[in-house]
Short mmCIF file of C-alpha atoms in Angstrom, two decimals:
data_model
loop_
_atom_site.label_atom_id
_atom_site.label_comp_id
_atom_site.label_asym_id
_atom_site.label_seq_id
_atom_site.Cartn_x
_atom_site.Cartn_y
_atom_site.Cartn_z
CA MET A 229 37.97 153.78 138.54
CA SER A 230 41.21 151.86 136.66
CA ARG A 231 43.39 153.09 135.08
CA LEU A 232 43.77 150.64 132.52
CA PRO A 233 44.01 151.37 128.62
CA LEU A 234 40.81 152.09 127.64
CA SER A 235 41.19 149.83 124.58
CA SER A 236 41.27 147.23 126.72
CA THR A 237 38.20 147.18 128.83
CA TRP A 238 36.10 145.52 126.38
CA ARG A 239 38.63 142.08 126.41
CA ALA A 240 39.83 142.09 129.67
CA ASN A 241 36.02 142.60 131.30
CA PHE A 242 33.59 141.42 129.10
CA ARG A 243 33.18 137.28 127.08
CA PRO A 244 30.50 137.33 124.96
CA HIS A 245 28.07 134.48 125.20
CA PHE A 246 25.75 133.27 122.06
CA GLU A 247 23.39 130.99 122.59
CA GLY A 248 24.78 129.26 125.52
CA ILE A 249 28.45 128.82 124.29
CA ARG A 250 31.24 131.14 125.70
CA TYR A 251 33.58 132.91 122.79
CA ARG A 252 36.80 134.91 122.32
CA TRP A 253 35.71 138.21 121.08
CA GLY A 254 37.57 137.78 117.53
CA ASP A 255 36.21 134.12 117.45
CA LEU A 256 32.49 135.32 117.34
CA VAL A 257 30.52 135.32 114.45
CA LEU A 258 26.64 135.79 114.65
CA ASN A 259 25.17 133.51 112.03
CA LEU A 260 21.52 134.05 112.18
CA VAL A 261 18.52 132.25 110.23
CA VAL A 262 15.35 134.40 109.64
CA GLY A 263 12.70 133.92 111.51
CA LYS A 264 14.40 132.61 114.66
CA ARG A 265 15.34 133.83 118.23
CA TYR A 266 18.94 133.82 119.71
CA THR A 267 20.17 134.89 122.94
CA LEU A 268 23.65 137.36 123.26
CA THR A 269 24.67 137.62 126.61
CA MET A 270 27.47 139.85 128.04
CA GLU A 271 29.02 137.98 131.40
CA TYR A 272 31.18 140.73 133.45
CA ASP A 273 31.78 138.74 137.05
CA GLU A 274 34.37 140.33 139.20
CA SER A 275 35.03 143.33 136.60
CA TYR A 276 35.64 146.68 138.12
CA LEU A 277 32.61 148.04 136.37
CA THR A 278 30.20 145.98 138.18
CA GLU A 279 27.51 148.45 139.93
CA ASP A 280 29.69 151.64 138.81
CA PRO A 281 26.78 154.28 137.53
CA GLU A 282 29.07 155.48 134.83
CA SER A 283 29.05 151.94 133.48
CA PRO A 284 25.81 151.10 131.44
CA ILE A 285 26.46 149.92 127.73
CA SER A 286 23.89 149.26 125.50
CA LEU A 287 24.05 147.64 122.29
CA HIS A 288 23.88 149.16 118.54
CA CYS A 289 23.63 147.45 115.03
CA ARG A 290 24.47 148.27 112.08
CA PRO A 291 23.11 146.28 109.32
CA GLY A 292 24.09 146.20 105.55
CA PRO A 293 21.99 147.73 102.66
CA LEU A 294 19.48 144.22 102.39
CA ALA A 295 19.33 143.04 106.19
CA SER A 296 17.23 144.98 107.89
CA GLY A 297 14.26 144.30 110.45
CA ILE A 298 16.40 142.97 113.57
CA GLU A 299 14.42 143.60 116.90
CA PHE A 300 16.02 143.18 120.37
CA SER A 301 15.72 142.74 123.87
CA PRO A 302 16.23 145.02 125.61
CA PRO A 303 15.86 147.28 122.37
CA GLU A 304 18.91 148.73 120.61
CA GLN A 305 21.07 151.60 122.26
CA GLN A 306 18.97 151.91 125.75
CA LEU A 307 21.45 151.58 128.65
CA VAL A 308 21.01 148.55 130.62
CA ASP A 309 23.26 148.98 133.99
CA LEU A 310 25.97 146.52 134.97
CA ALA A 311 24.01 144.86 138.05
CA TRP A 312 26.01 142.38 140.39
CA ASP A 313 24.42 139.16 140.97
CA PRO A 314 25.46 137.21 144.26
CA HIS A 315 24.30 134.02 142.48
CA HIS A 316 25.35 133.32 139.37
CA PHE A 317 28.01 135.23 136.60
CA SER A 318 26.83 138.72 136.51
CA SER A 319 25.70 139.24 133.09
CA VAL A 320 23.17 140.95 131.01
CA THR A 321 21.60 139.18 128.21
CA TRP A 322 19.91 140.72 124.55
CA THR A 323 17.32 138.42 123.19
CA ILE A 324 18.14 138.85 119.26
CA SER A 325 14.99 138.54 116.72
CA THR A 326 15.02 137.69 113.20
CA GLU A 327 11.54 136.73 112.74
CA GLN A 328 11.03 140.21 110.83
CA ALA A 329 13.90 140.27 109.61
CA HIS A 330 15.22 139.87 105.78
CA PRO A 331 18.62 138.67 104.97
CA GLY A 332 22.16 139.88 104.61
CA PRO A 333 25.18 141.50 106.91
CA PHE A 334 25.52 143.10 109.56
CA HIS A 335 27.87 144.25 112.92
CA LEU A 336 27.30 144.71 116.77
CA TYR A 337 29.47 146.65 118.73
CA PHE A 338 28.56 147.69 122.59
CA SER A 339 29.11 151.25 123.80
CA MET A 340 29.63 152.72 127.01
CA PRO A 341 28.70 156.27 126.83
CA GLY A 342 28.50 157.49 130.39
CA TYR A 343 32.26 156.60 130.88
CA HIS A 344 34.13 159.61 129.08
CA GLY A 345 36.41 158.66 126.49
CA MET A 346 35.60 155.34 126.27
CA PRO A 347 35.78 153.55 122.90
CA ASP A 348 32.95 150.94 121.19
CA SER A 349 33.60 147.45 122.24
CA PRO A 350 35.27 145.15 119.22
CA SER A 351 33.43 144.77 116.22
CA ILE A 352 30.93 141.55 116.18
CA SER A 353 30.29 140.82 112.41
CA GLY A 354 26.97 138.35 111.29
CA GLN A 355 25.07 137.39 108.57
CA ILE A 356 21.17 136.79 108.26
CA GLU A 357 20.37 133.94 105.72
CA SER A 358 17.73 132.88 103.83
CA VAL A 359 15.14 129.76 104.64
CA VAL A 360 14.59 128.13 101.79
CA VAL A 361 12.31 124.74 101.17
CA ASP A 362 14.88 122.67 99.22
CA SER A 363 13.35 120.28 98.00
CA LEU A 364 9.65 118.55 98.11
CA THR A 365 8.73 115.29 97.39
CA CYS A 366 6.36 112.31 97.73
CA ASP A 367 5.86 108.66 97.67
CA ARG A 368 2.87 108.21 95.19
CA PRO A 369 3.18 111.26 92.72
CA VAL A 370 0.97 109.07 90.77
CA THR A 371 -2.00 107.71 92.92
CA TYR A 372 -6.14 106.43 93.39
CA THR A 373 -8.60 108.07 94.65
CA GLY A 374 -8.68 107.29 98.23
CA TYR A 375 -5.28 106.73 98.97
CA GLU A 376 -2.72 108.54 101.00
CA VAL A 377 0.13 110.34 99.96
CA LYS A 378 3.10 110.92 102.03
CA ALA A 379 5.57 113.90 101.80
CA GLN A 380 8.77 115.27 102.66
CA ALA A 381 9.81 119.04 102.33
CA LEU A 382 13.56 119.37 102.82
CA VAL A 383 14.35 123.15 104.47
CA LEU A 384 17.94 124.93 103.95
CA THR A 385 19.79 127.76 105.14
CA SER A 386 20.78 129.63 101.98
CA PRO A 387 23.50 129.77 100.56
CA SER A 388 25.14 128.18 103.48
CA GLY A 389 22.99 125.22 103.09
CA GLN A 390 22.36 123.56 106.70
CA PRO A 391 19.29 122.13 107.21
CA VAL A 392 16.79 124.63 109.67
CA SER A 393 14.40 123.03 112.63
CA GLY A 394 11.62 124.42 113.77
CA VAL A 395 9.95 125.96 110.50
CA ALA A 396 6.27 126.12 109.76
CA LEU A 397 5.35 125.29 106.33
CA SER A 398 1.88 126.11 105.21
CA CYS A 399 0.97 123.03 103.12
CA THR A 400 -2.06 123.28 100.56
CA TYR A 401 -3.25 120.44 98.05
CA ALA A 402 -5.61 121.14 95.14
CA GLU A 403 -5.71 124.26 96.54
CA ARG A 404 -6.94 123.25 99.89
CA PRO A 405 -4.81 124.16 102.98
CA LEU A 406 -3.57 120.77 104.84
CA PRO A 407 -2.20 120.97 108.66
CA TYR A 408 0.49 123.32 109.20
CA ALA A 409 4.51 121.36 108.95
CA ILE A 410 7.27 121.83 111.70
CA THR A 411 10.45 121.11 110.31
CA ASP A 412 12.96 119.02 112.29
CA GLU A 413 16.57 118.29 113.23
CA LYS A 414 17.42 117.44 109.94
CA GLY A 415 15.51 120.64 107.82
CA ILE A 416 12.66 118.03 106.89
CA ALA A 417 9.08 118.38 107.57
CA SER A 418 6.58 115.33 106.97
CA PHE A 419 3.16 115.36 106.31
CA THR A 420 -0.01 112.88 104.88
CA PHE A 421 -2.72 113.31 103.09
CA ALA A 422 -5.44 111.36 101.62
CA VAL A 423 -6.87 112.17 98.04
CA THR A 424 -9.98 111.90 96.34
CA GLU A 425 -10.25 114.00 92.88
CA ILE A 426 -9.55 112.66 90.00
CA GLY A 427 -6.93 114.81 87.85
CA GLU A 428 -3.66 116.33 88.19
CA HIS A 429 -3.34 118.16 91.30
CA ASP A 430 -0.32 121.39 92.84
CA LEU A 431 0.78 120.17 96.51
CA VAL A 432 2.92 123.47 97.49
CA VAL A 433 4.67 124.14 100.67
CA THR A 434 5.12 127.85 101.85
CA SER A 435 7.65 128.62 104.56
CA LEU A 436 6.31 131.10 106.79
CA THR A 437 9.14 133.88 107.09
CA ALA A 438 9.15 137.11 106.22
CA SER A 439 10.80 136.10 102.97
CA PRO A 440 8.74 133.09 102.12
CA ASP A 441 9.86 130.16 99.53
CA SER A 442 7.51 127.47 98.08
CA LYS A 443 7.85 124.71 96.12
CA THR A 444 5.49 122.71 94.21
CA GLN A 445 4.85 119.13 93.00
CA LYS A 446 2.41 118.02 90.77
CA ILE A 447 0.08 114.55 91.85
CA VAL A 448 -1.61 113.25 89.14
CA VAL A 449 -4.82 110.94 90.82
CA GLN A 450 -6.44 108.20 88.85
CA ALA A 451 -9.37 106.61 88.95
CA LEU A 452 -9.50 102.90 91.03
CA GLN A 453 -9.64 100.19 88.15
CA PRO A 454 -10.90 96.88 88.69
CA ALA A 455 -8.18 94.36 90.49
CA ARG A 456 -7.46 91.19 90.62
CA VAL A 457 -4.79 88.72 92.54
CA TYR A 458 -3.40 86.66 90.08
CA GLY A 459 -1.14 84.29 92.42
CA VAL A 460 0.81 84.46 96.16
CA SER A 461 3.92 82.87 96.45
CA ALA A 462 6.55 82.39 99.40
CA TYR A 463 9.97 81.39 99.88
CA PRO A 464 10.13 79.44 101.83
CA LEU A 465 6.90 77.46 102.44
CA THR A 466 8.60 75.69 105.21
CA LEU A 467 10.32 77.94 107.92
CA ARG A 468 11.09 77.38 111.83
CA ILE A 469 9.87 79.49 114.71
CA GLY A 470 11.72 82.94 113.90
CA GLU A 471 12.00 82.84 110.58
CA SER A 472 11.17 84.58 108.27
CA SER A 473 9.35 83.98 104.75
CA SER A 474 9.30 86.27 101.68
CA ILE A 475 5.48 86.93 99.75
CA THR A 476 4.92 87.89 96.58
CA ALA A 477 1.63 89.10 95.01
CA THR A 478 1.20 89.60 91.25
CA VAL A 479 -2.22 92.00 90.99
CA ARG A 480 -3.03 92.91 87.38
CA ASN A 481 -6.03 95.07 85.93
CA VAL A 482 -8.99 92.49 85.56
CA LEU A 483 -9.63 94.27 82.25
CA THR A 484 -6.83 94.62 80.43
CA LEU A 485 -4.46 92.00 82.51
CA GLN A 486 -1.81 94.70 82.56
CA PRO A 487 0.36 95.44 85.63
CA SER A 488 -1.30 97.18 88.06
CA GLU A 489 1.28 99.60 89.23
CA GLY A 490 0.40 101.28 92.91
CA ARG A 491 -2.39 99.37 93.92
CA LYS A 492 -2.13 98.56 97.98
CA VAL A 493 -2.15 95.18 99.26
CA HIS A 494 -3.05 94.31 103.08
CA TRP A 495 -1.82 91.42 104.52
CA LYS A 496 -3.46 89.32 107.30
CA ALA A 497 -1.40 86.00 108.97
CA ASP A 498 -4.35 83.75 109.24
CA ASP A 499 -7.40 86.46 110.40
CA GLN A 500 -4.60 89.06 111.60
CA GLU A 501 -3.21 92.14 109.01
CA PHE A 502 0.19 92.22 109.82
CA ASP A 503 0.97 95.03 106.88
CA MET A 504 0.26 96.90 103.82
CA SER A 505 2.81 97.21 100.76
CA TYR A 506 2.23 98.72 97.32
CA THR A 507 2.75 97.23 93.87
CA ASN A 508 5.97 98.29 91.80
CA SER A 509 5.53 98.82 88.04
CA SER A 510 4.74 94.69 87.65
CA GLY A 511 1.93 94.79 89.51
CA LYS A 512 4.31 92.86 92.61
CA ALA A 513 3.37 93.99 96.33
CA GLU A 514 6.20 91.77 98.59
CA THR A 515 5.77 91.73 102.03
CA ASN A 516 8.34 89.24 104.82
CA TRP A 517 6.50 87.37 107.30
CA VAL A 518 8.08 85.79 110.85
CA ALA A 519 6.88 83.08 112.08
CA THR A 520 6.30 82.94 115.82
CA ARG A 521 4.69 79.91 116.07
CA SER A 522 4.15 76.08 114.89
CA GLY A 523 1.52 75.01 112.74
CA ALA A 524 0.38 75.36 108.84
CA VAL A 525 -0.32 79.65 108.41
CA LYS A 526 -1.98 81.02 105.80
CA ILE A 527 -1.19 84.15 104.23
CA TRP A 528 -3.67 86.82 102.47
CA ALA A 529 -3.67 89.05 100.37
CA TYR A 530 -6.15 91.78 99.65
CA VAL A 531 -6.61 94.35 97.20
CA TYR A 532 -9.70 96.50 98.02
CA ASN A 533 -11.50 97.42 94.59
CA GLN A 534 -14.35 100.48 94.37
CA ASN A 535 -17.11 97.56 95.09
CA ASN A 536 -15.39 94.39 95.96
CA THR A 537 -12.50 92.94 97.22
CA GLU A 538 -10.12 90.87 95.34
CA VAL A 539 -8.64 88.37 97.75
CA GLY A 540 -5.28 85.45 96.40
CA SER A 541 -3.01 82.78 99.39
CA VAL A 542 -0.16 80.90 100.13
CA GLU A 543 -0.24 78.02 102.77
CA LEU A 544 3.05 78.09 105.79
CA ASN A 545 3.95 75.06 107.39
CA VAL A 546 6.21 76.48 110.82
CA LEU A 547 7.93 73.72 112.16
#
């Protein structure tokens, strides 16, 4: 073996890579999230230690008082030969799993027990962060029987507050299971479901991790009261091909004549449906229609009640 100072062996012969990115020993910090898998690679290409029978190395993990359950493949403390790879950079890779881990600090180091007098490698510090459901929102917290609700959950790391992708969420509504939702690269999981029962119900999402977190959103479902389209207006009424007209329908409760909030209005140009929108607190639903052909075009607004359909219309002239 070389007579280089043993204290410099690790820095001189091994180059750490985390998730495919090369780091200096002093710059590498393992910021992990529960429920994930990562790769840690030690590259030793052109090292004099390659194929040396005294040079197998092993990985060691020392979790802090809170972190536990980290798993490694190859397992922790298992000796791994420094084999020569004739086709690629010679290296050895460990998979780090936090799927059953708990949040907290830890540190890793490597040893070469077969080489007498070889000190342990420099320590690599790390932190396992928890996954929290930061928020749960929906577009219709007050809605009607038979309507769909679109919901979004935002999942972040704690305490750093970074979005987490690929987290599976268990979702229930009114204590009934919904399909699982998976967070995207922005940490957002989106899902849609229909409501059928009148009353106040809980929408609950829970992260499927070793330390589950959940959020609850109340949803109030009301009976669908009879409503009527009391007028449809448009501006401009005359337009050219390629231009748009802003169209508004006013919807009121048939019995009280009060504005009907949150009602669906389906829009058709002649006999072709092109949009659906909801009424606001003033009972007004809006849409935009872009002219694609010349002539007279009638825009229809449909409101579906439990036992009948109400319709209003306005005519546009396309030059």
